[in-house]
PDB file of C-alpha atoms and ligand atoms in Angstrom:
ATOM      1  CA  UNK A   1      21.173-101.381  97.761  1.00  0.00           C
ATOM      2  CA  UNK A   2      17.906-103.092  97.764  1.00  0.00           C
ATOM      3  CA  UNK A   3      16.556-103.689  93.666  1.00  0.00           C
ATOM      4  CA  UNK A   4      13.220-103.561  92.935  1.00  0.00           C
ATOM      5  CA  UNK A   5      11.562-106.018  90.102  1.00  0.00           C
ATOM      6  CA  UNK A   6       8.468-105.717  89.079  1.00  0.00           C
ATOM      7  CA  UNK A   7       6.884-108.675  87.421  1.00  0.00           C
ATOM      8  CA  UNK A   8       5.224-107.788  83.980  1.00  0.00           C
ATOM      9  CA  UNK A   9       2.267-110.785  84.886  1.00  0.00           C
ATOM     10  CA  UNK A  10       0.325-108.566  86.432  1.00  0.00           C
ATOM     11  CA  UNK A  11       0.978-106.056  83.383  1.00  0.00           C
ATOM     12  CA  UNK A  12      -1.518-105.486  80.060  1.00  0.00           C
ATOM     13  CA  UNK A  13      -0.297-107.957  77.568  1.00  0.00           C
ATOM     14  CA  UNK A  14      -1.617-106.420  75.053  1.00  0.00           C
ATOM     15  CA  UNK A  15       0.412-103.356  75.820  1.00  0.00           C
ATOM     16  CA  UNK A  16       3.693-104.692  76.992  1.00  0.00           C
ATOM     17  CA  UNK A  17       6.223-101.840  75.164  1.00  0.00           C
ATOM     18  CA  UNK A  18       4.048 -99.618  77.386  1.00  0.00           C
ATOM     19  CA  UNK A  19       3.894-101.388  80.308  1.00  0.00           C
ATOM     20  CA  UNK A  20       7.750-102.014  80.511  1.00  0.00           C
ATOM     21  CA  UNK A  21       8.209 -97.920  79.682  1.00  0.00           C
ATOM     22  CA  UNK A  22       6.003 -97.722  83.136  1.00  0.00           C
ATOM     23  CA  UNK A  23       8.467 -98.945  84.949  1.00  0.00           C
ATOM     24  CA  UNK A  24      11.562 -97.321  84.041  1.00  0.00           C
ATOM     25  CA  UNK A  25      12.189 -96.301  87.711  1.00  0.00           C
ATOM     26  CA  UNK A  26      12.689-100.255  88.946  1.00  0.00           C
ATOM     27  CA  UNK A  27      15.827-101.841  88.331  1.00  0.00           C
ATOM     28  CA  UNK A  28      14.750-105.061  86.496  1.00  0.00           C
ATOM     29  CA  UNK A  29      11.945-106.525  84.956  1.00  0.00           C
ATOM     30  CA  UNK A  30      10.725-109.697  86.264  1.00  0.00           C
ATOM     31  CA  UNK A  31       9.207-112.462  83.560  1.00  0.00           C
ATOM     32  CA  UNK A  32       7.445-115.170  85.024  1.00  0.00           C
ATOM     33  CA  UNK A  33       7.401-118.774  82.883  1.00  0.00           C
ATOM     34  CA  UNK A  34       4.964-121.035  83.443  1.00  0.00           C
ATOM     35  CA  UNK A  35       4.009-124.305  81.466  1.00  0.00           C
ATOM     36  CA  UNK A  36       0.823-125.622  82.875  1.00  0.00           C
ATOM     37  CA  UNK A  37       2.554-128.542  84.233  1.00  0.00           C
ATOM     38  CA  UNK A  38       5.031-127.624  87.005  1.00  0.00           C
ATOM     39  CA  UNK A  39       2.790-124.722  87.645  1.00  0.00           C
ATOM     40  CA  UNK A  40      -1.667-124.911  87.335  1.00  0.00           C
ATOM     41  CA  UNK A  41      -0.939-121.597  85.307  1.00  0.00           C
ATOM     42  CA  UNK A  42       0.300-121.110  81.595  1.00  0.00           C
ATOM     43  CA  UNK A  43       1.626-117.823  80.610  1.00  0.00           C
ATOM     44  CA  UNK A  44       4.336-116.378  77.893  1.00  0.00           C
ATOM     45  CA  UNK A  45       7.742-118.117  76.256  1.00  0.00           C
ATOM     46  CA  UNK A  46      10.975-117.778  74.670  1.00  0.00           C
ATOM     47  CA  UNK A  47       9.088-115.005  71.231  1.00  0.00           C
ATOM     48  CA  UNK A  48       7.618-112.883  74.344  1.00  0.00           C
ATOM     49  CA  UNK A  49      10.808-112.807  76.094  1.00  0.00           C
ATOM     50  CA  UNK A  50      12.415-111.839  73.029  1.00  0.00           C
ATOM     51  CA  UNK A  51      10.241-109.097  72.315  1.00  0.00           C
ATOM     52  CA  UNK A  52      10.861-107.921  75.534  1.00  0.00           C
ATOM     53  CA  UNK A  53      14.538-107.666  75.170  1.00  0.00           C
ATOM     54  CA  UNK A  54      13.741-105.527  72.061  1.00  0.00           C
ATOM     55  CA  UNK A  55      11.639-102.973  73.600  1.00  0.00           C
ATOM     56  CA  UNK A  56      13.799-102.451  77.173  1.00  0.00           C
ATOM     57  CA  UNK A  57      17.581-101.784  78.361  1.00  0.00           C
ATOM     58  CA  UNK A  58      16.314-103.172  81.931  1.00  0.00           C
ATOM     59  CA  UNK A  59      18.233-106.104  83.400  1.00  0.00           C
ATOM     60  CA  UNK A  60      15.637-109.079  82.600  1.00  0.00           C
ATOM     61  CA  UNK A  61      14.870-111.926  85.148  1.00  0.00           C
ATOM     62  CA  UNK A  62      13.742-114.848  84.030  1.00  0.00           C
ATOM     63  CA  UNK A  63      11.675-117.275  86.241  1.00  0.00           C
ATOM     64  CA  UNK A  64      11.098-120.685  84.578  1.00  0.00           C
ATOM     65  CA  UNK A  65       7.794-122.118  86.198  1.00  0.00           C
ATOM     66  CA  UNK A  66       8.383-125.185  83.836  1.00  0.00           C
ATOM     67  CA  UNK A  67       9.435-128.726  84.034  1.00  0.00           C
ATOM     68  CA  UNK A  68      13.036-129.840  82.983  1.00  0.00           C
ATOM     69  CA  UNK A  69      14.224-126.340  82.269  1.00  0.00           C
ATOM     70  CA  UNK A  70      17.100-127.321  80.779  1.00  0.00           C
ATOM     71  CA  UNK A  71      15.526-127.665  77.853  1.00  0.00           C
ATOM     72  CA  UNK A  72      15.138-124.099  77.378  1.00  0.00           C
ATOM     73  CA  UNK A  73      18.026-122.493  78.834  1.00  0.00           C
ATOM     74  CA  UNK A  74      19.549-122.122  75.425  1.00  0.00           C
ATOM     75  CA  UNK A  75      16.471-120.549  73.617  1.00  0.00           C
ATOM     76  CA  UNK A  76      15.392-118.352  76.563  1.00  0.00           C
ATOM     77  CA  UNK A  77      19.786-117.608  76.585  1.00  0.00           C
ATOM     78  CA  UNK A  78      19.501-116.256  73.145  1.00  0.00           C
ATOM     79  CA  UNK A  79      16.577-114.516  73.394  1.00  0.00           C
ATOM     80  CA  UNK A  80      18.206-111.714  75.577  1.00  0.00           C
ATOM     81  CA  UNK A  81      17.886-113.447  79.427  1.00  0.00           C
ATOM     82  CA  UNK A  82      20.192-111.366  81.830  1.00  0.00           C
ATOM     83  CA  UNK A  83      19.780-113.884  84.311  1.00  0.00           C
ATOM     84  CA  UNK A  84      17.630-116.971  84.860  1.00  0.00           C
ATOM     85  CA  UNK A  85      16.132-118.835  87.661  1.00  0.00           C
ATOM     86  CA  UNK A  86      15.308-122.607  87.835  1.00  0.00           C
ATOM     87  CA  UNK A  87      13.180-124.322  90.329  1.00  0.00           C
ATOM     88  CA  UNK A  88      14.930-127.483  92.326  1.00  0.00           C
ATOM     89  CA  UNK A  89      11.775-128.827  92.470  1.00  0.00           C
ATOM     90  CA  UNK A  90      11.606-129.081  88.762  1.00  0.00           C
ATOM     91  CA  UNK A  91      14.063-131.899  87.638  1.00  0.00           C
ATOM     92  CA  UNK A  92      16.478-134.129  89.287  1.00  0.00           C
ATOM     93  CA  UNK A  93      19.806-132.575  90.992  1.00  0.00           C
ATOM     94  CA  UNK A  94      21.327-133.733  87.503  1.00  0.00           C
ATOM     95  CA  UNK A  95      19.168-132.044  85.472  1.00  0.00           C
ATOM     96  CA  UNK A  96      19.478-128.626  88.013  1.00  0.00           C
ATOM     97  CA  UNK A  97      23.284-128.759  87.561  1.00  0.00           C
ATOM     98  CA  UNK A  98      23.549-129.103  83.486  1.00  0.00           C
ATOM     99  CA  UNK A  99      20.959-126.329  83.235  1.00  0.00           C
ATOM    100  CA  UNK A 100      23.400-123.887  85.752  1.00  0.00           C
ATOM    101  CA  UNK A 101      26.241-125.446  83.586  1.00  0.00           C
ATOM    102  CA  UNK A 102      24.425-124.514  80.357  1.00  0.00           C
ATOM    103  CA  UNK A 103      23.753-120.841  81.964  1.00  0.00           C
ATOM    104  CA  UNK A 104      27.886-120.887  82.154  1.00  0.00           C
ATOM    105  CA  UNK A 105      28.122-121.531  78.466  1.00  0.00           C
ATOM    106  CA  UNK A 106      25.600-118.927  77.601  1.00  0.00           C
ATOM    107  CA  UNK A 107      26.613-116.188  79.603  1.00  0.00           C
ATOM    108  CA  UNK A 108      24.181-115.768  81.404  1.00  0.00           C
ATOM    109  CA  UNK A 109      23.348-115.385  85.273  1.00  0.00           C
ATOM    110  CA  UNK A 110      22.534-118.095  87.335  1.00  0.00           C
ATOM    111  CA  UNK A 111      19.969-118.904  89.929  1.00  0.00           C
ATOM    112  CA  UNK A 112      17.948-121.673  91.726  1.00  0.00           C
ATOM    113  CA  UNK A 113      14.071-120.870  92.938  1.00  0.00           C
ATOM    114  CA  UNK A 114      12.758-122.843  96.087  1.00  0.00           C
ATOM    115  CA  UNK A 115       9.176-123.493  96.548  1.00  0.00           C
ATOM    116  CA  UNK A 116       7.757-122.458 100.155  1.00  0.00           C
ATOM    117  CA  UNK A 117       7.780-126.743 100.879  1.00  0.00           C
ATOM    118  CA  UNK A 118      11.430-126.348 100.277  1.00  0.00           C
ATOM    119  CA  UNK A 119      13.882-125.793 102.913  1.00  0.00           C
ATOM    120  CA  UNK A 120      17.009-123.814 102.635  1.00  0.00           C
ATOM    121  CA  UNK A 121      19.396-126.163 102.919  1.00  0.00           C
ATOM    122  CA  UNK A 122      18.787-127.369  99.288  1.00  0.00           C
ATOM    123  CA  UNK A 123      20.181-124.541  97.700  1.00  0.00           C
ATOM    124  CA  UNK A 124      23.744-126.047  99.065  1.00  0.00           C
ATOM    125  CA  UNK A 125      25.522-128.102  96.768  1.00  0.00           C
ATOM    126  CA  UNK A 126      24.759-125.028  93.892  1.00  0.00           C
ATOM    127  CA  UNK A 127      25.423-122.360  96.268  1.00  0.00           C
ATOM    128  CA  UNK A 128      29.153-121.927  95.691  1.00  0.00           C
ATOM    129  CA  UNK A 129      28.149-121.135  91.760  1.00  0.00           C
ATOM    130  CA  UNK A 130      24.877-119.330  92.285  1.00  0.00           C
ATOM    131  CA  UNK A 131      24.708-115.317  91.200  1.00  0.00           C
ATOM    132  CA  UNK A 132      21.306-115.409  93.142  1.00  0.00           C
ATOM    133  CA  UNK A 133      18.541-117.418  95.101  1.00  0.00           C
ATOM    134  CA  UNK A 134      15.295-117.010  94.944  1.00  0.00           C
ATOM    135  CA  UNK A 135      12.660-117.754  97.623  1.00  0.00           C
ATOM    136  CA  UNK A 136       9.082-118.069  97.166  1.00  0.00           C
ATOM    137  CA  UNK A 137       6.906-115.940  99.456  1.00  0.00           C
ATOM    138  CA  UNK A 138       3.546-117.869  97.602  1.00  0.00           C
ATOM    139  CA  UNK A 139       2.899-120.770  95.911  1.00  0.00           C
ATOM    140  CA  UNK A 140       4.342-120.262  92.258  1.00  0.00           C
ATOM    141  CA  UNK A 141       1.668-120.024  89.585  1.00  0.00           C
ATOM    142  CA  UNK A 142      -0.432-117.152  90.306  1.00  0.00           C
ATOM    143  CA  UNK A 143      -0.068-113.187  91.064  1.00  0.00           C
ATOM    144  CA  UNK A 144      -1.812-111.865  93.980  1.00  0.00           C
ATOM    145  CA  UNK A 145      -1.757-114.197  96.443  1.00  0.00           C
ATOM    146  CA  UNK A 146      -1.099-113.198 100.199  1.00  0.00           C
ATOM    147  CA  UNK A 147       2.739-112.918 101.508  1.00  0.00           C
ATOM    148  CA  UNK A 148       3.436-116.216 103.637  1.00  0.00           C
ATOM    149  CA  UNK A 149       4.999-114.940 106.583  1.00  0.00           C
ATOM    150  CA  UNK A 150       6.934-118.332 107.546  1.00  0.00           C
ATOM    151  CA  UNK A 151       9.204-118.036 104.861  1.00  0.00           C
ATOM    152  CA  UNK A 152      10.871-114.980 106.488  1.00  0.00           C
ATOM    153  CA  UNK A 153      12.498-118.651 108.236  1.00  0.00           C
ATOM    154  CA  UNK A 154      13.507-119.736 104.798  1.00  0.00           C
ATOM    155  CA  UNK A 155      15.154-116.157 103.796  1.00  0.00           C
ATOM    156  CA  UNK A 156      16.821-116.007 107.125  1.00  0.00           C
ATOM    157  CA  UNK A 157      18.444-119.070 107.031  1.00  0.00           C
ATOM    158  CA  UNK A 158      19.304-118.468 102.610  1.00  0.00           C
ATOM    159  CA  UNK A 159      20.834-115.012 104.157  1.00  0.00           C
ATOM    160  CA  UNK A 160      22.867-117.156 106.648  1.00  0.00           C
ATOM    161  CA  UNK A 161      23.892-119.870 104.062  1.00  0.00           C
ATOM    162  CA  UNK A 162      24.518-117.032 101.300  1.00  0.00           C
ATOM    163  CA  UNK A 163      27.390-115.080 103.848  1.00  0.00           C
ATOM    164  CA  UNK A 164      28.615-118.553 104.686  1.00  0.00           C
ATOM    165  CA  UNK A 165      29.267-119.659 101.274  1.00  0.00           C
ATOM    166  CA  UNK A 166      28.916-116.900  98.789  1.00  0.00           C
ATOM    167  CA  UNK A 167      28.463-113.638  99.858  1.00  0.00           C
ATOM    168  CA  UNK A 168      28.165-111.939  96.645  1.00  0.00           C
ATOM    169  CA  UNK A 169      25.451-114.139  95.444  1.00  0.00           C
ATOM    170  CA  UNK A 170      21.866-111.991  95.529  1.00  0.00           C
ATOM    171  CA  UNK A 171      18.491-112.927  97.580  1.00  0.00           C
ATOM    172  CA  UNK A 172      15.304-112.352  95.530  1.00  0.00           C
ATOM    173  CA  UNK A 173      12.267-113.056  96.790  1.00  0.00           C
ATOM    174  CA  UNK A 174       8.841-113.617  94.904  1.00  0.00           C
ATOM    175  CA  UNK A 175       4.768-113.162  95.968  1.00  0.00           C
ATOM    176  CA  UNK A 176       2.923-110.655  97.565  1.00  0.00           C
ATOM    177  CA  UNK A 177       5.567-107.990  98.410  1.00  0.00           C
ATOM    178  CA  UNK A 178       3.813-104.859  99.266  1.00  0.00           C
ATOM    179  CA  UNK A 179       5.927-102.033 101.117  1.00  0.00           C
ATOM    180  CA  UNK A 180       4.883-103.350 104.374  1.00  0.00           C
ATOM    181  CA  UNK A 181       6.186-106.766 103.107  1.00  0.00           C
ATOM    182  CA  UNK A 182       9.461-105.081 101.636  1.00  0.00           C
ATOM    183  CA  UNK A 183      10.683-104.363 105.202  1.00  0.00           C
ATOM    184  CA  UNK A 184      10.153-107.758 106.471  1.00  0.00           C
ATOM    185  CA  UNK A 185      11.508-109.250 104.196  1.00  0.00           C
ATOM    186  CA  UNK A 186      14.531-107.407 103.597  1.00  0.00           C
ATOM    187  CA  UNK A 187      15.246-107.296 107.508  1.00  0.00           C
ATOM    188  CA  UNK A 188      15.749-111.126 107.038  1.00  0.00           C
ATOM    189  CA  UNK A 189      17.895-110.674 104.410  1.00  0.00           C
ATOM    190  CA  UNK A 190      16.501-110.103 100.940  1.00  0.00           C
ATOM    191  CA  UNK A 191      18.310-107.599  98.414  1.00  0.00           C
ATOM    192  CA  UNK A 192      16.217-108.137  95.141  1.00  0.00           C
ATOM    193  CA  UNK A 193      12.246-107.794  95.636  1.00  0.00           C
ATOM    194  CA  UNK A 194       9.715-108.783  92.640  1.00  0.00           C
ATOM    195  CA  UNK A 195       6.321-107.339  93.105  1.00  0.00           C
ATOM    196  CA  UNK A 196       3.422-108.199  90.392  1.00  0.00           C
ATOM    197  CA  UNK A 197      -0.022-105.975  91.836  1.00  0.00           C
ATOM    198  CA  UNK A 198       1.440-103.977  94.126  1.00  0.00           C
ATOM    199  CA  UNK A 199       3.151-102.278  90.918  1.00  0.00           C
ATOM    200  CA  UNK A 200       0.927-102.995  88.135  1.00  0.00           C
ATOM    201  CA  UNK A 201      -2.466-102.619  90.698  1.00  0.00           C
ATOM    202  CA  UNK A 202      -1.498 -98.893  91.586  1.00  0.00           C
ATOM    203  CA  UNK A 203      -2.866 -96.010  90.219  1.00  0.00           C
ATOM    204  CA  UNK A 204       0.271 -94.678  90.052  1.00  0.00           C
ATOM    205  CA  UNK A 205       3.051 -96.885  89.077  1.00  0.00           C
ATOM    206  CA  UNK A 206       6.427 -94.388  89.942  1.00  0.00           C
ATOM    207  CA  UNK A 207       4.590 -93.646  93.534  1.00  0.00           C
ATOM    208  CA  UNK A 208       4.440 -97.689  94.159  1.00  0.00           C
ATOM    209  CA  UNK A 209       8.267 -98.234  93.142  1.00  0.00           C
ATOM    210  CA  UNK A 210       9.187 -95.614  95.180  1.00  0.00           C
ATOM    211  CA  UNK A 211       7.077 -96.789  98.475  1.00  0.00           C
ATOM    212  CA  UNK A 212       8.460-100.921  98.015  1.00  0.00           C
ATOM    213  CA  UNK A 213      12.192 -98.670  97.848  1.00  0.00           C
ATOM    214  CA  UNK A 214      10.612 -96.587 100.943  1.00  0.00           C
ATOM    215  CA  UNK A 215       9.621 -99.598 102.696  1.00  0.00           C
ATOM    216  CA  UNK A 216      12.480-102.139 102.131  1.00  0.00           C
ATOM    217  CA  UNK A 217      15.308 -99.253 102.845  1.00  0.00           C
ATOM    218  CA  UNK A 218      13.609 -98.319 106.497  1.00  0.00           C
TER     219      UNK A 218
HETATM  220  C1  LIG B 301       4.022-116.078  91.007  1.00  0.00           C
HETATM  221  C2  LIG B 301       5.059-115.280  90.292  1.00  0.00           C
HETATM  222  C3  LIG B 301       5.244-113.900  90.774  1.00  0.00           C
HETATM  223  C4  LIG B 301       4.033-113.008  90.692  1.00  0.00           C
HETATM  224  C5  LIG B 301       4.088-112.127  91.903  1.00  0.00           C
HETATM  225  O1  LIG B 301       4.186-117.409  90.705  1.00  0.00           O
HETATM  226  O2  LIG B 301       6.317-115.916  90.365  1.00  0.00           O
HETATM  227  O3  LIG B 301       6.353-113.268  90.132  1.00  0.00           O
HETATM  228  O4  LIG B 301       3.962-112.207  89.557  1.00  0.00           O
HETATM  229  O5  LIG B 301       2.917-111.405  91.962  1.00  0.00           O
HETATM  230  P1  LIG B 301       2.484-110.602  93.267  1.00  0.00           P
HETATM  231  O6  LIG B 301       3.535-109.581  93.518  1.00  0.00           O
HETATM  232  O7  LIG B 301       1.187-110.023  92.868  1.00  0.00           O
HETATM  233  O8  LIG B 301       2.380-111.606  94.380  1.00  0.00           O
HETATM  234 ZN1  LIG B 302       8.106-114.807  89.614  1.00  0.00          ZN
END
């Protein structure tokens, strides 16, 4: 079954206990990390995240925008992370594998992010460990950008690498997924979709869950 994640950037910040209440249909909260400096955007870190985990039961999905991430995996580990994402594009393939090995130690999930320059093939010599991969339908930094349609490619050829190598590993993708959206991209193989306006932008937040569920289950 298809999850549905909406991403709390597009939420009030100032009313975050709120805003995660609002969204106690989905299936996990999205949390999107961003330093300034692997990402043109800056947004929340490891006290946010823990306040989070304090004020929801949700599965939380953590997606580190930042340079070197394992730096962090520890502190973002023990402040309640269900599962984190780090993009390859972020350190060298060193630095990518100590930060899944460092997920290992903390019990947490683990996942690699690919940017829409990226191609799929990357994701290989993590694949075999991975609990999920997740595939940029915008540039990372910002909410509300329009859905790139060429990465359907990308997700098609993840989906074909995923059943190759590990088919229990998950397919989340990330950036303007709308219900239209939903359908494409879970046709090409998605399974976990993280939507920022199309949630937070509606007037009525349970009615927009249940059309991305709508549109990505056909
Ligand atoms: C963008 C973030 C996304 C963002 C998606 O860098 O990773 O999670 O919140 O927002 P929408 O759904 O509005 O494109
Ligand atoms: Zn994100």
């Amino acid at each position: 079954m298809v999850k549905i994640a909406p991403s709390i950037l597009s939420a009030d910040f100032c009313n975050l206990a709120r805003e995660l209440s609002r969204i106690r249909t989905a299936d996990w909260v999205h949390v999107d990390v961003m330093d300034g400096a692997f990402v043109p955007n800056l947004t929340v870190g490891v006290p946010v995240v823990k306040s989070i985990r304090s004020h929801t039961d949700m599965e939380l999905d953590i997606h580190l925008m930042i340079d070197k991430p394992v730096r962090y995996i520890k502190a973002f580990a023990q402040a309640g992370a269900d599962l984190l994402s780090v993009h390859l594009e972020a350190d060298h393939p060193t630095g990518i594998a100590r930060a899944l090995d460092l997920m290992e130690e903390c019990g947490v999930r683990k996942a690699v992010a690919l940017r829409p320059i990226t191609a799929a093939q990357a994701v290989l010599p993590y694949l075999e460990r991975l609990d999920m991969v997740l595939v940029m339908t915008v540039e990372p930094g910002f909410g509300g950008q329009p859905f790139l349609e060429r990465q359907l490619d990308t997700i098609g050829q993840v989906r074909r690498l995923i059943d190759q190598y590990n088919p229990a590993c998950q397919l989340e993708v990330d950036g303007g997924i709308n219900p239209v959206t939903a359908r494409k991209v879970v046709q090409a193989g998605a399974n976990v979709l993280v939507a920022g306006s199309s949630v937070y932008g509606a007037p009525d937040i349970e009615l927009a869950i249940a059309a991305l569920r709508e549109g990505a289950e056909g």
